[in-house]
Amino acid sequence: TSTEQHPSHTYTVEGIYTVTLNASNTNGEDTEIKTNYISAAGPGVLTALTVIYTASDQAIYQQDLVLHRSNGTSYEETVGGVNVWHLYVGTDCQENYGDIRFSDDTWTELAYYLWPGYNSTSANFTVRLENADQAGALQVRYGNSTAATTSNASATYDLWCDFNSADEVSAVFNTSGTPATTYTDSIATLTCDAAEYYESKQTFSRPARLEFRMADTTYGADQYPGHAGFGTYTSSKTPVVARTSLAGQKYGILACNGGTAQYGPQVSRDLTLQEYQLDWVNASSATLWKNGGSVGSVSSQIPAGPLPVVIGRTYYLYSANQMQFDWILVRAYSAAPPTATAFTESFLPPVASFTA
């Protein structure tokens, strides 16, 4: 309490604070509340951008961001069913983004991944939001000229593999049969005979999202490359939802839950690396996307899981099926992802104070 006309308070612990001011005198009492009004940061941090967001339907959610090293107005866009936050941070952060850090509204640091291919103008990040089923605030901190990146894809996603080596792949996947695999410039080329494939050691249940960058590199008369999805489709019609190769040099989405397999629209093959997204939503919805555009959907025979991630040639016919993979990941699927409601930027001294 204070009798001063303009009382003040100094915050000595990092965090984002809601300020409540109660004022009273002989004439009555009044209260004012300012939500997420004060940001207090530690040493070595010059600037922070705060994103206020709504609650999601998932406790853990991997949020995609584009950081722009220029001045502008931050905004949200939707690409391939995913909300992407575009954040403008000016030129106060390093050109290699080594000083970028993310934290929640208690200043707990969050895992993130800095995607390759960035430049001095912009960079793509994914941040693992904890407690995303509650409304919150994401702090983007930068300005420490001596910091080095702490990017970690394995800590950010539920599954991650970027096919740098056989050791990395064996840490994530088991094998069925003996698929022949070579590694060049972080690209794995898989040559699989019938029933030869990689199967993840982890299993997943819907809702979940699988993303991968792959190419079908052969497509002969008796070759069906390019199975990638949840589960293994065999002659026994085991549970599966996947992008799978089909006759006539085509591919599409497949779902089976022990009954008659369901197929989405068939589209022409891809012989160059493309980015795919498989949304395994519920018992009546699964969708395959390519480069942000919908390839097709199925609405029945969709299993519940748990199922492993499988890549290769799972069926019992045909040999010498070849495909390439650059990376593959599993992340949360949300029918109601976090939505950004406000963006604020501020200079952050080692402590922050509030004066009424």
Short mmCIF file of C-alpha atoms in Angstrom, two decimals:
data_model
loop_
_atom_site.label_atom_id
_atom_site.label_comp_id
_atom_site.label_asym_id
_atom_site.label_seq_id
_atom_site.Cartn_x
_atom_site.Cartn_y
_atom_site.Cartn_z
CA THR A 1 0.00 0.00 0.00
CA SER A 2 1.08 3.61 -0.53
CA THR A 3 -0.22 7.10 0.16
CA GLU A 4 1.78 8.56 -2.76
CA GLN A 5 -0.09 10.07 -5.69
CA HIS A 6 1.97 7.96 -8.12
CA PRO A 7 3.01 4.77 -6.27
CA SER A 8 5.64 2.54 -7.92
CA HIS A 9 6.74 -1.09 -7.73
CA THR A 10 9.99 -2.68 -8.96
CA TYR A 11 9.99 -6.26 -10.26
CA THR A 12 13.16 -8.18 -9.45
CA VAL A 13 12.15 -11.59 -10.86
CA GLU A 14 11.86 -12.26 -14.59
CA GLY A 15 8.33 -12.68 -15.84
CA ILE A 16 5.26 -11.18 -17.44
CA TYR A 17 3.02 -9.51 -14.87
CA THR A 18 -0.60 -8.44 -14.72
CA VAL A 19 -0.91 -5.18 -12.79
CA THR A 20 -3.83 -4.48 -10.46
CA LEU A 21 -4.17 -0.95 -9.02
CA ASN A 22 -6.61 -0.36 -6.17
CA ALA A 23 -7.26 3.28 -5.27
CA SER A 24 -9.46 4.42 -2.41
CA ASN A 25 -10.26 7.51 -0.37
CA THR A 26 -13.14 8.88 1.67
CA ASN A 27 -15.22 9.16 -1.50
CA GLY A 28 -14.98 5.47 -2.46
CA GLU A 29 -12.79 2.85 -4.11
CA ASP A 30 -11.81 1.95 -7.70
CA THR A 31 -9.77 -0.85 -9.32
CA GLU A 32 -7.93 -1.00 -12.66
CA ILE A 33 -6.39 -4.19 -14.10
CA LYS A 34 -3.90 -4.30 -16.97
CA THR A 35 -3.30 -7.87 -18.20
CA ASN A 36 0.27 -8.90 -19.17
CA TYR A 37 1.28 -5.26 -18.74
CA ILE A 38 4.83 -5.57 -17.38
CA SER A 39 7.73 -7.56 -18.89
CA ALA A 40 10.82 -8.01 -16.71
CA ALA A 41 13.88 -9.66 -18.29
CA GLY A 42 17.36 -10.66 -17.18
CA PRO A 43 20.73 -9.24 -18.26
CA GLY A 44 21.91 -9.63 -21.85
CA VAL A 45 18.42 -9.17 -23.31
CA LEU A 46 17.68 -5.88 -24.99
CA THR A 47 14.36 -6.41 -26.68
CA ALA A 48 11.37 -8.71 -26.54
CA LEU A 49 8.34 -9.18 -28.74
CA THR A 50 5.31 -10.53 -26.88
CA VAL A 51 2.63 -12.54 -28.64
CA ILE A 52 -0.62 -12.92 -26.70
CA TYR A 53 -2.54 -16.01 -27.87
CA THR A 54 -5.76 -17.90 -27.20
CA ALA A 55 -6.05 -21.40 -25.72
CA SER A 56 -5.70 -24.40 -28.03
CA ASP A 57 -7.34 -27.82 -27.73
CA GLN A 58 -3.89 -29.40 -27.26
CA ALA A 59 -1.64 -29.13 -24.20
CA ILE A 60 1.51 -29.29 -26.36
CA TYR A 61 1.56 -27.45 -29.66
CA GLN A 62 4.37 -26.71 -32.14
CA GLN A 63 3.85 -23.14 -33.35
CA ASP A 64 5.33 -21.99 -36.66
CA LEU A 65 6.82 -18.50 -36.88
CA VAL A 66 8.50 -16.37 -39.53
CA LEU A 67 10.87 -13.78 -38.05
CA HIS A 68 11.53 -10.79 -40.26
CA ARG A 69 14.65 -8.67 -39.68
CA SER A 70 12.84 -5.53 -40.77
CA ASN A 71 10.26 -3.12 -39.50
CA GLY A 72 6.64 -3.97 -40.05
CA THR A 73 3.36 -4.96 -38.47
CA SER A 74 3.25 -8.50 -37.07
CA TYR A 75 0.35 -10.65 -38.23
CA GLU A 76 -1.03 -14.20 -38.47
CA GLU A 77 -1.78 -16.14 -41.65
CA THR A 78 -3.12 -19.66 -42.32
CA VAL A 79 -1.16 -21.98 -44.64
CA GLY A 80 -2.19 -25.60 -45.17
CA GLY A 81 -4.50 -25.45 -42.19
CA VAL A 82 -1.72 -24.14 -39.93
CA ASN A 83 -1.61 -20.70 -38.28
CA VAL A 84 1.74 -19.03 -38.92
CA TRP A 85 2.83 -15.95 -36.97
CA HIS A 86 4.88 -13.36 -38.88
CA LEU A 87 6.93 -11.33 -36.41
CA TYR A 88 8.93 -8.20 -37.25
CA VAL A 89 11.95 -7.68 -35.01
CA GLY A 90 13.91 -5.01 -36.91
CA THR A 91 17.68 -5.37 -37.14
CA ASP A 92 18.35 -5.69 -33.41
CA CYS A 93 18.82 -9.47 -33.61
CA GLN A 94 21.85 -11.21 -35.11
CA GLU A 95 21.85 -11.97 -38.84
CA ASN A 96 22.26 -15.68 -38.02
CA TYR A 97 19.50 -15.54 -35.36
CA GLY A 98 21.81 -16.99 -32.72
CA ASP A 99 20.41 -14.67 -30.05
CA ILE A 100 16.75 -15.59 -30.58
CA ARG A 101 15.19 -17.20 -27.50
CA PHE A 102 11.60 -18.09 -26.69
CA SER A 103 9.91 -18.28 -23.31
CA ASP A 104 6.42 -18.48 -21.88
CA ASP A 105 4.70 -15.95 -19.62
CA THR A 106 6.68 -17.18 -16.60
CA TRP A 107 9.96 -16.73 -18.51
CA THR A 108 10.50 -20.48 -18.75
CA GLU A 109 12.57 -21.13 -21.88
CA LEU A 110 10.86 -23.13 -24.62
CA ALA A 111 12.38 -25.58 -27.09
CA TYR A 112 12.55 -24.37 -30.67
CA TYR A 113 13.93 -25.26 -34.09
CA LEU A 114 15.55 -22.81 -36.50
CA TRP A 115 14.93 -24.21 -39.97
CA PRO A 116 17.84 -24.24 -42.45
CA GLY A 117 17.65 -21.92 -45.42
CA TYR A 118 17.33 -18.69 -43.45
CA ASN A 119 18.99 -15.47 -44.59
CA SER A 120 19.66 -12.05 -43.12
CA THR A 121 16.14 -10.96 -44.05
CA SER A 122 13.96 -13.69 -42.53
CA ALA A 123 13.98 -17.10 -40.85
CA ASN A 124 11.47 -19.85 -40.15
CA PHE A 125 11.15 -21.15 -36.58
CA THR A 126 8.98 -23.68 -34.80
CA VAL A 127 8.43 -23.26 -31.05
CA ARG A 128 7.11 -25.94 -28.70
CA LEU A 129 4.37 -24.26 -26.67
CA GLU A 130 3.82 -25.91 -23.30
CA ASN A 131 0.41 -25.65 -21.61
CA ALA A 132 -1.02 -24.49 -24.93
CA ASP A 133 -4.51 -25.50 -23.81
CA GLN A 134 -4.46 -22.31 -21.75
CA ALA A 135 -4.36 -18.75 -23.06
CA GLY A 136 -0.86 -17.37 -22.69
CA ALA A 137 1.97 -15.21 -23.96
CA LEU A 138 5.04 -16.10 -25.98
CA GLN A 139 8.11 -13.97 -25.38
CA VAL A 140 10.58 -13.65 -28.29
CA ARG A 141 13.85 -12.30 -26.88
CA TYR A 142 16.85 -11.03 -28.82
CA GLY A 143 19.66 -8.48 -28.72
CA ASN A 144 22.52 -10.44 -27.10
CA SER A 145 25.37 -10.07 -29.61
CA THR A 146 27.42 -12.93 -28.13
CA ALA A 147 24.69 -15.60 -27.94
CA ALA A 148 24.74 -18.80 -30.04
CA THR A 149 21.65 -20.67 -31.15
CA THR A 150 20.15 -23.40 -28.97
CA SER A 151 17.95 -24.76 -31.78
CA ASN A 152 16.93 -28.40 -31.13
CA ALA A 153 14.49 -30.15 -33.47
CA SER A 154 14.30 -33.37 -31.42
CA ALA A 155 13.22 -31.40 -28.34
CA THR A 156 10.69 -29.39 -30.36
CA TYR A 157 8.84 -32.13 -32.25
CA ASP A 158 7.29 -35.40 -31.08
CA LEU A 159 9.44 -37.23 -33.66
CA TRP A 160 12.28 -35.88 -35.78
CA CYS A 161 14.76 -37.32 -38.27
CA ASP A 162 16.69 -35.43 -40.95
CA PHE A 163 18.53 -38.45 -42.39
CA ASN A 164 22.08 -37.28 -41.87
CA SER A 165 23.42 -40.78 -41.22
CA ALA A 166 22.54 -44.40 -40.59
CA ASP A 167 23.18 -43.88 -36.88
CA GLU A 168 20.61 -41.09 -36.69
CA VAL A 169 18.03 -43.15 -38.56
CA SER A 170 18.61 -46.23 -36.38
CA ALA A 171 18.03 -44.10 -33.26
CA VAL A 172 14.53 -43.24 -34.51
CA PHE A 173 13.49 -46.25 -36.63
CA ASN A 174 13.58 -50.03 -36.58
CA THR A 175 13.79 -51.88 -39.90
CA SER A 176 11.75 -54.61 -41.52
CA GLY A 177 13.80 -56.57 -44.02
CA THR A 178 16.99 -55.00 -45.32
CA PRO A 179 16.20 -51.75 -47.17
CA ALA A 180 19.29 -50.46 -48.98
CA THR A 181 19.86 -46.85 -47.95
CA THR A 182 22.52 -44.33 -48.94
CA TYR A 183 23.09 -40.85 -47.50
CA THR A 184 24.22 -37.84 -49.53
CA ASP A 185 23.98 -34.19 -48.42
CA SER A 186 21.41 -35.04 -45.72
CA ILE A 187 19.21 -36.88 -48.24
CA ALA A 188 18.49 -40.58 -47.73
CA THR A 189 17.82 -42.69 -50.83
CA LEU A 190 15.86 -45.82 -49.94
CA THR A 191 15.71 -48.84 -52.25
CA CYS A 192 13.19 -51.32 -50.91
CA ASP A 193 12.02 -54.70 -52.09
CA ALA A 194 8.58 -55.96 -51.06
CA ALA A 195 7.91 -55.65 -47.30
CA GLU A 196 11.08 -53.67 -46.63
CA TYR A 197 10.58 -50.49 -44.65
CA TYR A 198 11.50 -48.36 -41.64
CA GLU A 199 9.17 -48.29 -38.64
CA SER A 200 9.49 -45.71 -35.85
CA LYS A 201 10.21 -46.84 -32.31
CA GLN A 202 7.56 -44.41 -31.06
CA THR A 203 3.86 -44.86 -31.72
CA PHE A 204 1.21 -42.16 -32.09
CA SER A 205 -2.54 -41.81 -31.89
CA ARG A 206 -4.90 -39.39 -33.58
CA PRO A 207 -5.05 -36.47 -33.72
CA ALA A 208 -1.51 -36.05 -35.05
CA ARG A 209 0.24 -34.42 -37.99
CA LEU A 210 3.04 -36.02 -40.02
CA GLU A 211 5.22 -33.77 -42.17
CA PHE A 212 7.99 -34.92 -44.51
CA ARG A 213 9.99 -33.89 -47.56
CA MET A 214 10.29 -36.75 -50.02
CA ALA A 215 10.41 -37.77 -53.67
CA ASP A 216 9.52 -40.89 -55.66
CA THR A 217 12.71 -41.55 -57.64
CA THR A 218 11.59 -44.64 -59.61
CA TYR A 219 8.23 -45.62 -61.02
CA GLY A 220 8.54 -48.71 -63.20
CA ALA A 221 5.68 -50.96 -64.29
CA ASP A 222 6.06 -53.10 -61.17
CA GLN A 223 7.33 -50.45 -58.77
CA TYR A 224 5.31 -48.60 -56.13
CA PRO A 225 7.66 -46.29 -54.24
CA GLY A 226 6.76 -43.78 -51.62
CA HIS A 227 4.76 -45.10 -48.66
CA ALA A 228 4.94 -42.60 -45.79
CA GLY A 229 2.43 -42.44 -42.98
CA PHE A 230 1.13 -43.97 -39.79
CA GLY A 231 0.94 -47.76 -39.84
CA THR A 232 1.86 -50.61 -42.21
CA TYR A 233 -0.53 -51.61 -44.99
CA THR A 234 -0.24 -55.32 -45.84
CA SER A 235 -2.33 -58.05 -47.43
CA SER A 236 -3.98 -58.45 -43.99
CA LYS A 237 -5.29 -54.88 -44.25
CA THR A 238 -3.69 -53.72 -41.04
CA PRO A 239 -4.54 -50.22 -39.71
CA VAL A 240 -2.92 -47.42 -41.69
CA VAL A 241 -3.33 -43.82 -42.84
CA ALA A 242 -0.62 -42.75 -45.29
CA ARG A 243 0.55 -41.23 -48.54
CA THR A 244 1.01 -44.25 -50.77
CA SER A 245 2.01 -44.96 -54.36
CA LEU A 246 -0.61 -46.34 -56.74
CA ALA A 247 -0.83 -47.83 -60.21
CA GLY A 248 -0.38 -45.66 -63.28
CA GLN A 249 2.48 -43.62 -61.77
CA LYS A 250 0.17 -41.94 -59.28
CA TYR A 251 -0.15 -41.56 -55.52
CA GLY A 252 -2.76 -40.52 -52.96
CA ILE A 253 -3.98 -40.86 -49.41
CA LEU A 254 -4.91 -44.31 -48.10
CA ALA A 255 -6.78 -45.32 -44.94
CA CYS A 256 -7.63 -48.79 -43.66
CA ASN A 257 -8.91 -49.99 -40.31
CA GLY A 258 -9.26 -53.69 -41.05
CA GLY A 259 -12.04 -53.33 -43.61
CA THR A 260 -12.06 -52.17 -47.22
CA ALA A 261 -9.25 -49.71 -47.85
CA GLN A 262 -10.31 -46.14 -48.65
CA TYR A 263 -8.41 -44.01 -51.16
CA GLY A 264 -8.51 -40.31 -51.84
CA PRO A 265 -8.01 -38.72 -55.29
CA GLN A 266 -5.07 -40.08 -57.29
CA VAL A 267 -2.54 -37.51 -58.54
CA SER A 268 0.54 -37.74 -60.75
CA ARG A 269 3.86 -38.81 -59.28
CA ASP A 270 6.52 -36.45 -57.91
CA LEU A 271 10.08 -37.26 -58.96
CA THR A 272 11.57 -34.28 -57.13
CA LEU A 273 11.53 -33.46 -53.42
CA GLN A 274 8.21 -32.04 -52.23
CA GLU A 275 6.89 -31.12 -48.78
CA TYR A 276 3.94 -33.19 -47.59
CA GLN A 277 1.64 -32.95 -44.59
CA LEU A 278 -0.66 -35.73 -43.40
CA ASP A 279 -3.38 -34.64 -40.97
CA TRP A 280 -4.70 -37.64 -39.02
CA VAL A 281 -7.65 -35.92 -37.40
CA ASN A 282 -10.42 -38.28 -36.26
CA ALA A 283 -12.52 -41.27 -37.32
CA SER A 284 -14.02 -39.33 -40.24
CA SER A 285 -11.21 -37.05 -41.37
CA ALA A 286 -7.69 -37.42 -42.70
CA THR A 287 -6.12 -35.13 -45.32
CA LEU A 288 -2.93 -35.19 -47.37
CA TRP A 289 -1.36 -31.84 -48.32
CA LYS A 290 1.52 -31.01 -50.69
CA ASN A 291 3.33 -27.68 -50.46
CA GLY A 292 0.39 -26.17 -48.58
CA GLY A 293 -2.30 -27.35 -51.02
CA SER A 294 -4.74 -30.19 -50.42
CA VAL A 295 -4.09 -33.41 -52.39
CA GLY A 296 -7.12 -35.27 -51.07
CA SER A 297 -9.00 -36.60 -48.06
CA VAL A 298 -10.67 -39.74 -46.76
CA SER A 299 -13.64 -39.90 -44.39
CA SER A 300 -13.88 -43.55 -43.33
CA GLN A 301 -11.74 -46.53 -42.31
CA ILE A 302 -9.45 -44.18 -40.35
CA PRO A 303 -7.77 -46.00 -37.43
CA ALA A 304 -7.37 -44.55 -33.95
CA GLY A 305 -3.86 -45.80 -33.21
CA PRO A 306 -1.45 -46.12 -31.62
CA LEU A 307 0.57 -46.62 -34.81
CA PRO A 308 4.25 -46.14 -35.73
CA VAL A 309 5.50 -43.88 -38.50
CA VAL A 310 6.41 -46.07 -41.49
CA ILE A 311 8.38 -45.26 -44.66
CA GLY A 312 9.36 -47.67 -47.42
CA ARG A 313 7.61 -50.47 -49.33
CA THR A 314 5.22 -52.10 -46.88
CA TYR A 315 3.22 -54.27 -49.27
CA TYR A 316 4.19 -57.84 -50.10
CA LEU A 317 4.58 -57.38 -53.89
CA TYR A 318 7.15 -55.80 -56.22
CA SER A 319 10.82 -54.95 -55.81
CA ALA A 320 13.40 -52.21 -56.37
CA ASN A 321 11.08 -49.46 -55.15
CA GLN A 322 13.11 -46.29 -54.61
CA MET A 323 12.36 -43.04 -52.82
CA GLN A 324 14.23 -40.15 -51.17
CA PHE A 325 13.68 -38.44 -47.81
CA ASP A 326 15.12 -35.15 -46.60
CA TRP A 327 13.39 -34.97 -43.21
CA ILE A 328 10.34 -36.29 -41.38
CA LEU A 329 8.57 -35.14 -38.21
CA VAL A 330 5.48 -35.65 -36.07
CA ARG A 331 3.79 -32.73 -34.37
CA ALA A 332 0.48 -31.99 -32.66
CA TYR A 333 -2.63 -31.57 -34.74
CA SER A 334 -5.11 -29.02 -33.42
CA ALA A 335 -8.62 -28.33 -34.67
CA ALA A 336 -8.44 -25.07 -32.68
CA PRO A 337 -4.79 -23.95 -32.71
CA PRO A 338 -3.57 -20.97 -30.70
CA THR A 339 -4.61 -17.70 -32.31
CA ALA A 340 -2.53 -14.56 -31.87
CA THR A 341 -4.59 -11.70 -30.49
CA ALA A 342 -1.91 -9.06 -29.84
CA PHE A 343 1.74 -8.30 -30.64
CA THR A 344 3.77 -5.90 -28.50
CA GLU A 345 7.45 -4.99 -28.55
CA SER A 346 9.41 -3.39 -25.72
CA PHE A 347 12.91 -2.57 -24.55
CA LEU A 348 13.77 -4.81 -21.62
CA PRO A 349 16.15 -3.58 -18.90
CA PRO A 350 17.39 -6.04 -16.25
CA VAL A 351 14.41 -5.07 -14.05
CA ALA A 352 11.12 -3.36 -14.81
CA SER A 353 9.06 -1.06 -12.63
CA PHE A 354 5.50 0.13 -12.65
CA THR A 355 4.41 3.64 -11.66
CA ALA A 356 0.74 4.42 -11.35
#
